[in-house]
């Protein structure tokens, strides 16, 4: 793990508090930083990610916007081009499609289109993933749409420590960063977090645990599911499992991916999105292209089904659980 | 010709029954006593239902639920101007709309319990489920109205959106189409003062939302949304005009969200209890009761009987809701396509395999039969 | 090739005329069919795909809409739900992102969400791909975004015969079909087309030519580029090349793909989109999953670079040409 | 309180210099003679440039090109109300806007020849390239204006969109933000009567586009867009108000697209030559010339001199444009990120390999040096 400067003092935070602290410290450090989105101000965000910041930094810098996502995204782009460092929030993953037009046509293109004269140093924050018993469109994992779009970076932490360090790095980044926050982990993921300001390098995967027999490649809340699956595989199957949490989806840490898969020869990719055309497809393709001769079994993908996600009562059967990962891993181990 | 006026507009506001129950007789629409009583009954029942739904959620027997209380007139009355074959698309807060359309409320509960089987409307009704990404249905409703125009039988499409949602570009494109093609569409903006924590004043910086209509060549009017008679008069005349090919109407119903945004929200974080008090005095039910009582259509005994009948009805609906067995996970694969492609057949088999892995070979026979069409 | 009914009479048409003829015959056959879009009426479409139809069927059924893509897409959905058979045109691929919100949140979900009560039998037509010397956003290949979205079908013909038969099938289809028309081929692709009404089955690939040593897997205008590359590989390298034109991207004709690759053991996938996260990634992943042991070399992908496409003077260096395919095929053949 | 008016609006139209060159003295803005002459010169030169660009395209020396003719006043005048540090974003038809901002027109030609090196504006200017997906810049301009508000130095952002584009939801969300946050933004709707083949009447079914402003609490006005003085007066007052924190303005400039949509279009397929004739009599240059001549600021000799000077200028620009060597294909990899990620380094190397495959090892040294920042 790369740490620009890791201060000594730490405290135990959950993921949403780590996000909150990152935003707080960014606002304190850089007067160009501002937050905008629906309910991010007085209400502190529907997940409380921006709690307290409106009172602390005022409504000029922590802005409750009208309910208009193109307005949020487009004006954030304009603000960034004009020299600010906006952090825009889209309230739920499922409402991101309304900003695709700005994302696909502009977000990652303005630097190149202007031949380097203009840039768009903004962060687009959005919760990610399912299993919080919320209505349709509140459990989506739309990362593949963003990863296919040139000119942007896509980050998704799964620990409080990574969340804070990567969010501060994203805000410092001279290019647009889409920052997904696994909402299942907002309160359940807890960990030691340095109290001071620090950044983690974007583009570096994290080895969650080392292993010899099979690589579980994953990101977001599925990291925790993979840990559960790995435990069981080690206990019941005596297999040694390596888990890689990508943390950054683009630019991809290809060295970490290939390093692990070349070592284990077996790989299962676990994620929440509809599997067809997902980011797992790209990973599988890359591994096939670059490590074919090291593969002892086909790279397996465990993802959501290629259907509309059912309402939340059946969500646990849509989003892969540890059982599904165990099943896929066993097939891969026994290939 | 120097600086001259090239277009002018007055936006009107319609109020018929005042907060204290006084009637503007000149504006009173033609409504039978029976219909007046229906309005009151629907509003009464949906309020009681709303209260029970919140209790269910608070005791862990229901998922997150969006409260209706305060908005009963805006929700229950417009459907009374429609035929079952007219299209209706409310918002997620529109339980009162569906109820007035005849929905069996056990299904509303089932829906908010996260069960797809809750998406069920009366046979023969052209009801559509609301869109969770707010506003995304607005252009679709233009299409539904357009479809009615093609059929040529005088059908209309009526829809709602919130004050917050009125800021979405979807409304702009929907009204542009509706105005351009003179579609038989009625757009009701259910202005309840809030979009979660964001007040109406944080949306368009215009004094009314109704005035937006002008920019599209669409008829627009503001209505006291807590006044069932005004809501009725405005909707009925919009529907009548639409049926005759007179084109669309935008109706801003000014009402108030008396509760939290949903059971997951805490409105005390962002709003003043005093404002809520002000609006409590404009309650749509109270004024209707005063009015009906003055007309000798209502009395305490009738109220008590309705309360009793409502309790029983709600008990039945809650029981029916809770008696639904857990859905078969395989249901999710039904009805994604008219004919499921090969990939879905494989994936459904994989889910079967998973179910067996979890629950043993017998699990598939123990689950309720899978519903829906597959492949 | 599956033909519902192939009438005897044929004529030579180019691809845009085949599209025009399909629309004409659909309008004539089914009074529920209507066209809507920008400039599709009096002007006959900017590519003349709807030429003559406004005069023939009137402005009620061939509708020039306001310039508002969400309006076009949303009202087409409403029309389809209410029983019509709308064929909506988005004027260029590059303007599709503005309808993603409708596509991702609704188009493929309404049938399932309504538990089969409602359906959306519409066709979304859009030109596809590059190399026509047009401005930015006029040369895009956004198929990956659609293929990752459940509930819809994605079709892209590369011959006039396929264009007419598949478009008529798309219009008849009870589910939403995104129908891409390779704009480079609108006038350059010519071929025999039955004069009467016929449909081709959606979901079937076409073997453009058979071969033994390597499979070129492709779709759209790149099919023609692959033909050129294959010719050269056969001439210069003595290799026997098979070309598969997918024609339908989802639902995928997996049998055709696996059948060919299992035979040749070598596969190059050629397409125009930014390569990372493209539909080629899914194909490569599927081949790796299902035919690993038959592979004699890694599956190679030849796609656009992961950058904003440059303005048209440099487009030929962005979109793969025969040279790039030849290079990749040689590496694959010599692996 | 029954049916009462709760909001009213008059939309004004501003005309100062009539089509035959007569002036409404009361409305004449304060403009120096020098500035009047600048307006005329800019309009004259851009028209000649436009004519040459079409000729270049017709002879295969330029790509598809969107004609400006007829819209010179709407395009060339508003920039004269601005500072270089104010943001400006025209449409793809906005060559006259860029020209009035001081753009070297060889780059405009280069751009329409499909060369990214044509995206080049004067150093120090806050000009942004238009958005090809029409309307998608409108919310961005709200952000640019918002950025100006943060800087607090009285800067503004000015942008354009077409009458067709006014139907896009983007305008709705942009004006909602601009009105809500009182942003120093000026939105000009360049209503030239057509969106390719679709007439203005096929967009919003409202008599004016200016009246849309009212729905957002934004100031709105319609202007004779062929009247340079009216365009100037309206823009100057909007800019002055914005600089003082008075918020945004929507200006509808009614003008006419005299040519085809672009060189790829054939307007005779869908419109009547008579309508074009009507508008020819409202030409923005002719009336300005009449006016200047009446004021003794202009005469035939000056006109001839300007024509000569313009010819020379265009020749120089065309020559400079055509002397650009073919760009290095490797340019496309520059400036996609502040620092190129590994994947782009690999891909650029692959493109180098391809170039060598095509042209031999020497090709890389024969190409002009790659431009831009990499990695
Ligand atoms: C496109 C979109 N953005 C954000 C949300 C999250 N959200 C749900 S309800 C709501 C407020 C809606 O306010 P309003 O339109 O006034 O309706 P109300 O809740 O008051 O009935 C928001 C922001 C959403 N559902 N859809
Ligand atoms: C979002 C989008 N849809 C469609 C197009 C294709 N298109 C290019 S110009 C144009 C007409 C624009 O009309 P208008 O806004 O009036 O501008 P004008 O060309 O008259 O200057 C269209 C439809 C586009 N560029 N962007
Ligand atoms: Mg509201
Ligand atoms: Mg126009």
Coordinates of C-alpha atoms and ligand atoms in Angstrom, one line a residue, chain B residues 162-164 190-195, ligand 3:
Chain B
X162 CA -43.1 16.0 -7.3
X163 CA -42.0 19.6 -6.9
X164 CA -38.4 18.4 -6.7
X190 CA -47.7 17.3 -6.5
X191 CA -46.0 20.2 -4.8
X192 CA -45.7 19.1 -1.2
X193 CA -43.1 21.6 -0.3
X194 CA -40.2 19.2 -0.1
X195 CA -37.8 17.0 -2.0
Ligands
LIG3 MG1 -42.0 17.1 -3.0

